[in-house]
XYZ file of C-alpha atoms in Angstrom:
738
model
C 0.000 0.000 0.000
C 2.786 2.468 0.994
C 4.817 1.748 -2.135
C 1.761 2.221 -4.260
C 1.025 5.637 -2.809
C 4.700 6.768 -3.094
C 4.707 5.818 -6.767
C 1.387 7.577 -7.156
C 2.788 10.737 -5.525
C 5.923 10.816 -7.732
C 3.907 10.161 -10.854
C 1.449 12.890 -9.925
C 4.263 15.416 -9.276
C 6.032 14.658 -12.564
C 2.749 14.904 -14.366
C 2.031 18.220 -12.651
C 5.429 19.608 -13.723
C 4.870 18.702 -17.352
C 1.334 20.032 -17.188
C 2.520 23.346 -15.702
C 5.189 23.876 -18.402
C 2.839 22.906 -21.185
C 0.105 25.055 -19.690
C 2.477 28.068 -19.553
C 3.224 27.852 -23.275
C -0.389 27.182 -24.107
C -1.387 30.258 -22.112
C 1.111 32.379 -24.066
C -0.243 31.058 -27.357
C -3.804 31.580 -26.199
C -3.079 35.114 -24.976
C -1.447 36.105 -28.271
C -4.257 34.452 -30.192
C -6.786 36.141 -27.951
C -5.192 39.549 -28.511
C -5.403 39.138 -32.292
C -8.887 37.705 -31.980
C -9.962 40.610 -29.764
C -8.519 43.070 -32.267
C -10.411 41.387 -35.089
C -13.566 41.322 -32.970
C -13.199 45.035 -32.223
C -12.729 45.782 -35.888
C -15.620 43.523 -36.882
C -17.740 45.178 -34.237
C -16.904 48.610 -35.621
C -17.852 47.417 -39.101
C -21.071 45.882 -37.794
C -21.992 49.285 -36.351
C -21.537 51.039 -39.685
C -24.776 49.774 -41.156
C -26.658 50.969 -38.074
C -24.887 54.364 -38.169
C -25.673 54.972 -41.835
C -29.292 53.872 -41.333
C -29.712 56.432 -38.557
C -28.108 59.205 -40.632
C -30.249 58.313 -43.651
C -33.371 58.268 -41.492
C -32.539 61.645 -39.967
C -31.674 63.115 -43.388
C -34.980 61.924 -44.882
C -36.883 63.165 -41.841
C -35.082 66.522 -42.088
C -35.921 66.964 -45.799
C -39.547 65.911 -45.189
C -39.821 68.360 -42.324
C -38.370 71.188 -44.456
C -40.879 70.559 -47.234
C -43.735 70.558 -44.723
C -42.471 73.808 -43.201
C -42.188 75.379 -46.699
C -45.820 74.466 -47.456
C -46.972 75.838 -44.096
C -44.996 79.024 -44.683
C -46.624 79.505 -48.089
C -50.071 79.259 -46.531
C -49.056 81.680 -43.826
C -47.547 84.245 -46.270
C -49.853 83.492 -49.217
C -50.875 87.129 -49.838
C -47.307 88.419 -49.704
C -46.106 85.669 -52.047
C -48.994 86.373 -54.497
C -48.047 90.047 -54.568
C -44.412 89.159 -55.350
C -45.621 86.754 -58.061
C -47.919 89.333 -59.640
C -45.379 92.145 -59.601
C -42.588 89.830 -60.793
C -39.779 92.020 -62.102
C -41.447 95.133 -60.628
C -41.429 93.635 -57.116
C -39.467 95.705 -54.661
C -36.514 94.419 -52.704
C -38.225 95.643 -49.540
C -41.243 93.388 -50.092
C -38.918 90.464 -50.918
C -36.843 91.010 -47.773
C -39.950 91.103 -45.612
C -40.956 87.658 -46.872
C -37.353 86.344 -46.621
C -37.041 87.622 -43.053
C -40.225 85.754 -42.098
C -38.964 82.641 -43.890
C -35.627 82.733 -42.064
C -37.513 83.240 -38.794
C -39.730 80.198 -39.416
C -37.164 77.863 -40.982
C -33.584 77.629 -39.773
C -30.597 77.692 -42.121
C -32.591 79.423 -44.898
C -30.361 81.366 -47.318
C -32.840 82.776 -49.845
C -35.958 81.938 -51.773
C -37.139 82.447 -55.362
C -40.282 81.980 -57.444
C -39.870 79.687 -60.451
C -42.365 79.961 -63.312
C -43.538 77.120 -65.576
C -40.575 77.716 -67.870
C -38.044 77.343 -65.108
C -37.196 81.029 -64.958
C -36.891 82.965 -61.757
C -39.320 85.905 -61.626
C -37.272 87.740 -58.985
C -33.834 87.600 -60.625
C -33.454 91.345 -60.254
C -33.364 90.726 -56.513
C -31.903 87.201 -56.119
C -29.550 87.268 -59.072
C -29.011 84.446 -61.541
C -28.985 80.819 -60.448
C -25.841 78.730 -60.402
C -25.591 76.333 -63.345
C -26.126 73.354 -61.012
C -29.241 75.001 -59.632
C -30.592 75.622 -63.136
C -29.990 71.995 -63.982
C -31.860 70.834 -60.885
C -34.727 73.262 -61.613
C -34.987 71.998 -65.185
C -35.226 68.333 -64.136
C -37.805 69.228 -61.471
C -39.958 71.113 -64.063
C -39.650 68.209 -66.473
C -40.549 65.524 -63.887
C -43.137 67.574 -62.012
C -41.276 66.879 -58.763
C -37.772 67.150 -57.317
C -36.311 63.622 -57.545
C -32.670 64.266 -56.775
C -30.846 66.531 -54.341
C -27.222 67.600 -54.336
C -25.133 70.360 -52.891
C -24.441 73.511 -54.925
C -21.295 75.417 -54.272
C -20.040 78.813 -55.258
C -16.695 80.387 -54.610
C -17.741 81.433 -51.097
C -20.522 79.132 -49.971
C -22.313 75.827 -50.265
C -26.062 75.089 -50.111
C -28.795 72.725 -51.226
C -32.165 73.592 -52.812
C -35.719 72.409 -52.166
C -38.471 73.102 -54.700
C -42.068 72.844 -53.555
C -45.151 73.515 -55.748
C -46.175 77.177 -55.552
C -49.306 77.525 -53.397
C -50.779 80.609 -55.154
C -53.918 80.341 -57.310
C -52.014 81.283 -60.425
C -48.950 79.221 -59.576
C -49.898 75.945 -61.227
C -46.770 74.327 -62.622
C -44.592 76.854 -60.789
C -42.326 76.183 -57.792
C -41.354 77.901 -54.577
C -37.541 77.650 -54.495
C -35.672 77.731 -51.149
C -31.890 77.448 -50.653
C -30.545 76.120 -47.313
C -27.179 76.067 -45.596
C -25.971 72.455 -45.032
C -25.115 73.000 -41.335
C -27.605 70.392 -40.090
C -26.277 67.850 -42.610
C -22.775 68.397 -41.215
C -24.009 68.213 -37.599
C -25.820 64.914 -38.223
C -22.607 63.388 -39.544
C -20.770 64.539 -36.435
C -23.621 63.385 -34.156
C -23.426 59.794 -35.329
C -19.691 59.616 -35.767
C -18.290 56.852 -33.541
C -14.748 56.755 -32.156
C -12.160 55.639 -34.694
C -14.566 56.313 -37.594
C -14.563 58.957 -40.335
C -17.822 59.782 -42.146
C -18.089 61.179 -45.690
C -20.974 62.578 -47.749
C -19.896 62.037 -51.344
C -21.325 62.546 -54.786
C -22.681 59.355 -56.259
C -22.670 60.725 -59.807
C -19.082 61.985 -59.525
C -17.061 59.163 -57.907
C -14.626 60.363 -55.302
C -15.998 63.907 -54.892
C -16.442 64.702 -51.170
C -19.321 66.988 -50.291
C -19.015 66.893 -46.477
C -16.792 65.023 -44.023
C -16.096 64.685 -40.302
C -12.371 64.415 -40.995
C -11.017 67.450 -39.139
C -8.214 68.295 -41.524
C -10.638 68.255 -44.478
C -13.523 70.280 -43.095
C -12.571 73.255 -45.287
C -11.852 71.251 -48.410
C -15.347 70.353 -49.624
C -15.336 69.392 -53.238
C -11.970 67.656 -52.999
C -11.639 64.599 -55.194
C -10.503 61.364 -53.541
C -8.386 59.022 -55.629
C -9.720 55.638 -56.694
C -7.128 53.986 -54.458
C -8.470 55.888 -51.463
C -12.025 54.909 -52.401
C -11.095 51.245 -51.891
C -10.101 51.999 -48.277
C -13.689 52.789 -47.307
C -15.201 50.135 -45.084
C -18.847 50.922 -45.846
C -20.768 52.842 -48.566
C -24.534 53.346 -48.832
C -26.699 55.384 -51.244
C -29.045 58.096 -49.857
C -32.448 57.698 -51.590
C -33.767 60.678 -53.644
C -30.363 62.373 -53.644
C -27.149 62.287 -55.628
C -25.293 61.516 -52.417
C -23.854 58.464 -50.788
C -22.634 57.952 -47.243
C -19.217 56.393 -46.737
C -17.407 55.305 -43.549
C -13.864 54.222 -42.956
C -11.927 53.391 -39.822
C -9.004 55.541 -38.784
C -5.846 54.169 -40.432
C -4.082 53.865 -37.070
C -6.992 52.047 -35.405
C -6.147 48.461 -36.465
C -2.394 48.772 -35.977
C -2.880 50.280 -32.511
C -5.278 47.482 -31.550
C -2.851 44.755 -32.574
C 0.120 46.428 -30.902
C -1.705 47.093 -27.631
C -3.168 43.558 -27.572
C 0.232 41.975 -28.106
C 1.852 44.052 -25.358
C -0.981 43.186 -22.964
C -0.708 39.458 -23.810
C 3.037 39.389 -23.102
C 2.630 41.251 -19.805
C -0.139 38.923 -18.667
C 1.942 35.893 -19.636
C 4.906 37.146 -17.625
C 2.732 37.687 -14.573
C 1.104 34.277 -14.988
C 4.501 32.622 -15.399
C 5.670 34.128 -12.112
C 2.473 32.968 -10.453
C 2.770 29.457 -11.916
C 6.381 29.245 -10.767
C 5.338 30.107 -7.217
C 2.390 27.763 -7.475
C 4.554 24.841 -8.585
C 6.949 25.353 -5.655
C 4.022 24.648 -3.343
C 2.514 21.966 -5.541
C 4.654 19.126 -4.273
C 3.850 19.761 -0.645
C 0.117 20.320 -1.182
C -0.221 17.359 -3.548
C 1.517 15.038 -1.108
C -0.734 16.252 1.659
C -3.809 15.808 -0.511
C -2.819 12.261 -1.471
C -2.288 11.407 2.179
C -5.740 12.738 3.029
C -7.286 10.839 0.111
C -5.473 7.727 1.201
C -6.811 8.089 4.724
C -10.337 8.842 3.504
C -10.278 5.930 1.058
C -9.155 3.655 3.857
C -11.875 4.899 6.215
C -14.508 4.523 3.502
C -13.523 0.982 2.600
C -11.887 -0.666 5.618
C -12.692 -1.394 9.227
C -10.428 0.630 11.535
C -10.056 -2.059 14.194
C -9.335 -5.120 12.052
C -8.166 -3.639 8.732
C -10.675 -5.828 6.892
C -13.022 -4.588 4.205
C -16.079 -2.868 5.663
C -19.721 -3.534 4.755
C -19.786 -0.975 1.904
C -16.589 -2.321 0.337
C -17.713 -5.946 0.645
C -21.170 -5.137 -0.708
C -19.652 -3.517 -3.803
C -17.339 -6.445 -4.555
C -20.071 -8.991 -3.874
C -22.469 -7.182 -6.221
C -19.815 -7.112 -8.960
C -19.234 -10.849 -8.569
C -22.986 -11.578 -8.730
C -23.276 -9.429 -11.866
C -20.500 -11.416 -13.551
C -22.334 -14.650 -12.681
C -25.571 -13.190 -14.024
C -23.937 -12.278 -17.346
C -22.469 -15.769 -17.653
C -25.903 -17.272 -17.013
C -27.404 -14.918 -19.562
C -24.914 -16.176 -22.130
C -26.655 -19.527 -22.212
C -24.536 -21.385 -19.625
C -26.524 -24.416 -18.593
C -27.990 -23.957 -15.107
C -27.178 -27.567 -14.215
C -23.453 -27.022 -14.775
C -23.232 -23.724 -12.900
C -23.305 -25.470 -9.509
C -20.245 -27.547 -10.400
C -18.326 -24.535 -11.704
C -16.533 -21.887 -9.658
C -19.422 -19.493 -9.141
C -18.279 -18.514 -5.656
C -19.274 -19.041 -2.037
C -20.148 -16.503 0.648
C -19.887 -17.233 4.362
C -21.393 -15.281 7.234
C -19.447 -15.811 10.484
C -21.353 -14.795 13.621
C -19.417 -15.165 16.901
C -21.486 -16.920 19.564
C -22.208 -14.964 22.771
C -19.342 -12.590 22.051
C -21.140 -9.814 23.936
C -20.446 -11.757 27.155
C -16.735 -10.997 26.813
C -17.368 -7.292 26.249
C -19.758 -7.048 29.177
C -18.060 -9.347 31.691
C -14.392 -8.584 31.008
C -13.801 -5.470 28.885
C -14.303 -4.062 25.426
C -10.514 -3.809 25.076
C -10.188 -7.573 25.439
C -13.062 -8.062 23.004
C -11.216 -5.867 20.487
C -8.100 -8.051 20.890
C -10.165 -11.136 20.098
C -11.601 -9.487 16.996
C -8.156 -8.406 15.840
C -6.726 -11.883 16.395
C -9.639 -13.508 14.546
C -9.063 -11.119 11.639
C -5.342 -11.934 11.472
C -6.061 -15.673 11.617
C -8.608 -15.421 8.791
C -6.168 -13.450 6.627
C -3.475 -16.101 7.110
C -5.807 -19.055 6.565
C -7.895 -17.900 3.600
C -6.608 -17.834 -0.020
C -5.199 -14.582 -1.432
C -8.223 -13.907 -3.630
C -10.674 -14.211 -0.727
C -12.469 -10.998 0.267
C -12.866 -10.717 4.046
C -15.140 -8.180 5.684
C -16.183 -7.200 9.178
C -19.916 -6.607 8.828
C -20.642 -5.593 12.401
C -19.382 -5.863 15.976
C -19.008 -9.651 16.043
C -19.926 -10.582 12.462
C -17.649 -11.337 9.502
C -18.301 -12.168 5.864
C -16.057 -13.992 3.418
C -16.357 -14.167 -0.375
C -14.461 -17.112 -1.858
C -14.698 -16.729 -5.667
C -13.084 -20.064 -6.539
C -14.425 -22.377 -3.839
C -16.436 -25.297 -5.228
C -19.901 -26.188 -3.945
C -18.733 -29.647 -2.927
C -15.971 -28.188 -0.741
C -17.911 -25.311 0.829
C -19.275 -26.999 3.948
C -15.992 -28.709 4.866
C -14.074 -25.466 4.360
C -16.533 -23.609 6.612
C -15.942 -26.218 9.346
C -12.193 -25.548 9.109
C -12.857 -21.852 9.676
C -15.112 -22.701 12.635
C -12.377 -24.827 14.221
C -9.777 -22.139 13.502
C -11.801 -19.587 15.452
C -12.468 -22.043 18.258
C -8.696 -22.500 18.820
C -7.925 -18.794 19.150
C -6.629 -17.808 22.616
C -5.881 -14.455 24.225
C -3.393 -14.454 27.123
C -5.396 -11.944 29.168
C -8.549 -14.083 28.925
C -8.112 -16.794 31.597
C -11.495 -18.490 31.295
C -11.640 -21.918 29.680
C -14.610 -21.116 27.435
C -13.583 -20.938 23.792
C -14.848 -18.416 21.246
C -17.187 -20.272 18.892
C -18.949 -19.208 15.720
C -22.143 -20.033 13.872
C -21.438 -19.945 10.139
C -23.957 -19.589 7.339
C -22.886 -20.645 3.833
C -24.501 -19.781 0.504
C -23.507 -20.785 -3.011
C -23.724 -17.963 -5.566
C -25.581 -20.020 -8.139
C -28.124 -18.911 -10.750
C -30.833 -18.387 -8.084
C -28.928 -15.447 -6.541
C -29.865 -12.115 -8.082
C -28.480 -9.430 -5.733
C -26.413 -8.786 -2.589
C -29.461 -8.139 -0.408
C -30.747 -11.628 -1.161
C -27.360 -13.017 -0.097
C -27.459 -11.138 3.231
C -31.055 -12.166 3.902
C -30.397 -15.819 3.068
C -27.218 -15.932 5.147
C -29.113 -14.342 8.029
C -31.645 -17.157 7.862
C -28.881 -19.769 7.754
C -27.029 -18.263 10.745
C -30.265 -17.974 12.746
C -30.996 -21.635 12.088
C -27.442 -22.596 13.121
C -27.895 -20.775 16.433
C -31.298 -22.401 16.982
C -29.659 -25.813 16.535
C -27.154 -25.133 19.329
C -24.539 -22.711 17.906
C -20.931 -23.553 16.949
C -22.043 -25.175 13.725
C -22.197 -24.638 9.944
C -25.488 -24.265 8.093
C -25.555 -24.333 4.290
C -28.410 -22.265 2.873
C -28.958 -24.596 -0.099
C -30.136 -27.484 2.104
C -33.393 -29.376 2.707
C -34.150 -27.608 5.980
C -37.820 -26.542 5.917
C -37.143 -22.998 7.150
C -34.460 -22.378 4.544
C -36.504 -23.980 1.772
C -39.412 -21.697 2.709
C -37.119 -18.651 2.759
C -35.659 -19.612 -0.619
C -39.154 -19.863 -2.076
C -40.023 -16.477 -0.581
C -36.905 -14.865 -2.030
C -37.654 -16.453 -5.400
C -41.174 -15.046 -5.209
C -39.822 -11.570 -4.351
C -37.475 -11.792 -7.331
C -40.326 -12.951 -9.589
C -42.452 -9.989 -8.458
C -39.612 -7.546 -9.199
C -39.128 -9.050 -12.664
C -42.877 -9.128 -13.331
C -43.166 -5.435 -12.454
C -40.193 -4.646 -14.662
C -41.505 -6.734 -17.590
C -45.180 -5.762 -17.089
C -46.351 -9.324 -16.388
C -49.019 -8.453 -13.808
C -52.697 -8.825 -14.744
C -55.932 -7.472 -13.344
C -58.925 -9.737 -12.727
C -62.275 -8.651 -11.373
C -65.028 -10.436 -9.432
C -68.576 -9.183 -9.106
C -69.977 -8.187 -5.703
C -73.706 -8.892 -6.049
C -76.469 -7.008 -4.257
C -78.641 -9.463 -2.226
C -81.410 -6.916 -1.763
C -83.708 -5.341 -4.336
C -81.120 -2.637 -4.892
C -79.683 -2.751 -8.407
C -76.051 -1.705 -8.200
C -72.909 -2.733 -10.045
C -69.797 -3.419 -7.981
C -66.563 -5.392 -8.578
C -63.454 -6.218 -6.581
C -60.127 -5.813 -8.422
C -57.821 -8.849 -8.079
C -54.169 -9.054 -9.125
C -52.547 -12.034 -10.813
C -49.049 -12.627 -12.168
C -47.565 -14.522 -15.095
C -44.209 -16.219 -14.689
C -41.433 -15.927 -17.265
C -42.958 -18.860 -19.178
C -46.357 -17.190 -19.428
C -48.091 -19.394 -16.856
C -50.447 -17.853 -14.278
C -49.113 -17.714 -10.708
C -51.783 -17.862 -7.947
C -51.750 -14.817 -5.639
C -51.016 -16.921 -2.537
C -47.680 -17.869 -4.169
C -46.360 -14.296 -4.324
C -48.548 -11.882 -2.284
C -47.418 -13.107 1.196
C -43.723 -12.862 0.227
C -44.304 -9.433 -1.312
C -45.968 -8.265 1.905
C -43.198 -9.734 4.062
C -40.308 -8.178 2.113
C -41.864 -4.856 1.151
C -42.517 -5.172 -2.592
C -46.311 -5.205 -2.045
C -46.315 -1.403 -2.169
C -45.173 -1.438 -5.834
C -47.906 -3.995 -6.591
C -50.542 -1.776 -4.933
C -49.391 1.237 -6.949
C -49.487 -0.789 -10.175
C -53.015 -2.029 -9.394
C -54.305 1.476 -8.557
C -52.879 3.114 -11.678
C -53.987 0.378 -14.093
C -57.464 0.251 -12.518
C -57.747 3.982 -13.122
C -56.565 3.482 -16.720
C -59.342 0.966 -17.289
C -62.005 3.181 -15.691
C -60.874 6.126 -17.826
C -61.842 4.104 -20.923
C -65.527 4.178 -19.875
C -66.173 7.562 -18.223
C -69.951 7.210 -18.589
C -69.990 3.964 -16.565
C -70.877 4.263 -12.854
C -69.660 0.807 -11.791
C -67.778 0.916 -8.502
C -64.510 -0.975 -8.012
C -62.876 -2.104 -4.773
C -59.061 -1.987 -4.595
C -57.123 -3.839 -1.894
C -54.425 -1.921 -0.021
C -51.741 -3.551 2.103
C -50.619 -2.370 5.512
C -47.281 -1.227 4.026
C -49.122 1.013 1.585
C -51.462 2.663 4.074
C -48.498 3.181 6.433
C -46.874 5.407 3.798
C -47.777 9.033 4.553
C -47.202 10.005 0.904
C -49.790 7.574 -0.475
C -52.631 10.110 -0.210
C -50.920 12.643 -2.485
C -49.978 9.917 -4.969
C -53.531 8.527 -5.172
C -55.089 11.996 -5.514
C -52.609 12.763 -8.286
C -53.774 9.636 -10.168
C -57.432 10.654 -9.695
C -56.638 14.005 -11.285
C -54.501 12.491 -14.055
C -57.163 9.996 -15.203
C -60.196 12.128 -14.192
C -61.863 9.322 -12.243
C -64.831 10.246 -9.987
C -63.928 9.391 -6.391
C -67.324 7.718 -5.826
C -66.316 4.908 -8.228
C -63.515 3.724 -5.926
C -63.769 1.769 -2.667
C -60.504 0.884 -0.924
C -60.336 -2.419 0.962
C -58.050 -2.728 3.962
C -57.698 -5.863 6.018
C -58.544 -5.846 9.688
C -54.989 -6.997 10.551
C -53.218 -4.319 8.497
C -55.534 -1.582 9.777
C -54.915 -2.507 13.411
C -51.138 -2.886 12.826
C -50.933 0.598 11.292
C -53.881 2.198 13.083
C -52.708 5.827 13.072
C -51.671 5.730 9.419
C -54.880 3.922 8.457
C -57.034 6.512 10.228
C -55.077 9.356 8.597
C -55.488 7.889 5.088
C -59.151 6.853 5.538
C -60.237 10.269 6.832
C -58.548 12.173 4.019
C -59.771 9.850 1.235
C -63.343 9.852 2.591
C -63.297 13.656 2.480
C -62.073 13.309 -1.096
C -65.116 11.121 -1.871
C -63.960 7.482 -1.720
C -65.478 4.656 0.314
C -63.732 2.064 2.505
C -64.458 -1.532 3.376
C -62.900 -3.593 6.162
C -61.832 -6.936 4.680
C -61.694 -10.322 6.509
C -63.722 -8.964 9.427
C -63.996 -11.438 12.292
C -60.621 -13.095 11.841
C -58.877 -10.730 14.288
C -58.845 -10.872 18.067
C -60.385 -7.473 18.751
C -62.604 -6.938 15.755
C -65.575 -5.286 17.449
C -63.503 -2.942 19.623
C -61.463 -1.651 16.673
C -64.522 -1.405 14.435
C -65.639 1.650 16.405
C -62.356 3.424 15.639
C -62.252 2.710 11.915
C -64.663 4.920 9.903
C -65.276 2.321 7.191
C -68.466 2.174 5.120
C -68.598 -1.576 4.475
C -67.744 -4.676 6.515
C -66.609 -7.760 4.564
C -67.325 -10.853 6.655
C -64.434 -13.301 6.645
C -65.200 -16.192 4.265
C -64.238 -18.712 6.955
C -67.584 -17.973 8.663
C -69.580 -17.957 5.416
C -68.399 -20.933 3.383
C -69.935 -23.555 5.725
C -72.726 -21.622 7.428
C -75.260 -23.907 5.700
C -73.886 -26.798 7.793
C -72.459 -24.941 10.789
C -75.146 -23.152 12.849
C -72.519 -21.460 15.031
C -71.100 -19.643 12.044
C -74.609 -18.596 11.008
C -75.117 -17.046 14.431
C -71.770 -15.292 14.100
C -72.770 -13.837 10.695
C -76.119 -12.698 12.168
C -74.303 -10.937 15.018
C -72.004 -9.141 12.582
C -75.050 -8.050 10.563
C -76.770 -6.639 13.652
C -73.610 -4.835 14.717
C -73.093 -3.352 11.249
C -76.714 -2.287 11.030
C -76.445 -0.562 14.419
C -73.353 1.295 13.179
C -75.012 2.164 9.838
C -72.550 0.101 7.791
C -73.151 -2.185 4.811
C -72.100 -5.849 4.835
C -70.508 -8.119 2.227
C -70.275 -11.880 2.688
C -67.281 -13.583 1.028
C -67.008 -17.209 -0.147
C -70.625 -17.583 -1.265
C -70.154 -21.034 -2.797
C -73.721 -22.263 -3.350
C -77.333 -21.161 -3.665
C -78.251 -22.319 -0.122
C -75.690 -19.972 1.439
C -76.862 -17.113 -0.786
C -80.449 -17.676 0.345
C -79.455 -17.791 4.025
C -77.483 -14.541 3.633
C -80.496 -12.903 1.982
C -82.737 -14.009 4.878
C -80.275 -12.622 7.422
C -80.242 -9.311 5.535
C -76.641 -9.243 4.344
C -76.364 -6.493 1.742
C -73.920 -8.044 -0.756
C -72.499 -11.442 -1.627
C -69.250 -12.433 -3.336
C -68.014 -15.866 -4.321
C -67.702 -18.465 -7.055
C -71.437 -19.220 -6.953
C -72.153 -15.588 -7.849
C -69.288 -14.842 -10.240
C -65.923 -16.401 -10.945
C -63.012 -13.929 -11.338
C -62.524 -12.875 -14.960
C -59.567 -11.323 -16.794
C -60.035 -7.556 -16.959
C -56.671 -6.048 -17.928
C -53.436 -7.422 -19.360
C -50.545 -5.260 -20.570
C -49.881 -5.574 -24.301
C -46.495 -5.055 -25.925
């Protein structure tokens, strides 16, 4: 063990060293890669924003132009008389009248430069005041006159200024086909570019019809160079270009030339610095790694030992032994599954388990000392280790109990080998213990043949064998696979428990039903649900072959749950039917405090009316779990179900407990009914039960109605319902289909 852990420690430390060095280089590579990746992500992010930026600028530009046109139309309505006078006077209009209108226009609409009136021929009627139009303006006016609307916008520049024009239809009565011409400063267009400019970006408003001609830009060193032509090579450096609808403009964006190079340089510097810091940290970490790893391995070693071994004897503990036993059983099961003949398994090395229980060992602890008892246990453990083969698995199960798994011991040798162990223990002496009485042991032996299906079955069977050995006088060996009646019965019970588990897993349970007939004039339909099981060969197994074992070893609860759910499934198929069904519940089931919530959940899932269900509980189970039974009955009766007390009269205190159980129906034990036609005492007993039930306002059901004479006698007595083969033989009601 020590050598193994030393090798494990050295291997772990060498592995850690290699991992640390490799990790350091991987971190450097990852950091450099991450810096480049981050730079690319930043750049991609900037480019992903460009579409959003241009969309916002375009939206604001369109909104701005729409707003200007609306304001021009409103202004015309407001100054309609003044504009009509200017139109009528035309070349005779005075500059004073023009300036009055222009002043109002500039007051109402920001960035207005001037206005003009354009006739149907495209000529300005106020040229003596406004002067001649620029050639670009004349071109735009001509296309607007020709199209009937202004389709394209672009900036017009003179030697000293830059503006754009909007032409709206003239609102005067005589102005059909004429336009109201307004020139605006482009300040807002410039401000919108600056508003949406993001860090590291440059925005350009360029001519679409003259490639490379910049109209406006946010580039600080070019703000006074509008109209500059950009070379075709520079045009390729733009990261994003988008056309502005209804204009001769396009928006273009490019990242600052230094942006990418700065990102890469800064990322690389940061990656190297981080790597250096991490390398220093890893170096310090590795210096402590050896000490901490050794300490951790020691702790794990101690914990593993505590988890798997008994501290006093050093033998495997119950958990460790259980795991190895289960693995061995699983191997046997797989071999059996691979078509190994069951008759040859017994003669092969399938393994043997022994349960060693020291006889009256507590006497030593109580009469002498626990310290001396511990010495005995330690000596027994050492003797077993020396005597047993190397592949034997030895475990201390409890204070004075040991278990041994012998994988290679043959069936024919098992009993003799167990006797050798018994004699070995009997010869053990402790110097401090001066009494002549020897330590003896009762040993149970079980062969791990094809009938063994799990570790719990092994423990249960060995417990039976040891108990029988002690009953026979102690200091003896008892093989479980023997002809002893108790062990044969236990084996059959364990086989039945296994069959039930497999039947539940493989859906081999069936539901039968038997009618409960009304013996009065009342016409009601009532059945009792009965459970049956098919074995692996498809043959029916009577309930008395598996129900008692299921009740004894706890698997009856799964059967009850299966019966309840599948009964509800069947009832859900005929929701219009009002037939009532009685379902038997075991004492284990009604003792479970969660059963109420589970049953109510099934009622809700299958939408079954509570009045269609009557739960049957036996008198014995109700009395054995009285508090739980009362809790469940009260809650389910509030929910709407009925209850019947089954096998009434077979208990010792039936009438006294009947007052405590709020059942609706009493089922008279069939032992008093089946021969009441020939046994007058039983008839009197049935009559007394009827009178008692009637006084307590409860209905009665007589079981085992086997002939017409008994049915007639029950009717005369006034029993409410009868059940038995004379009335109705159980019939198949539900069978799972694949």
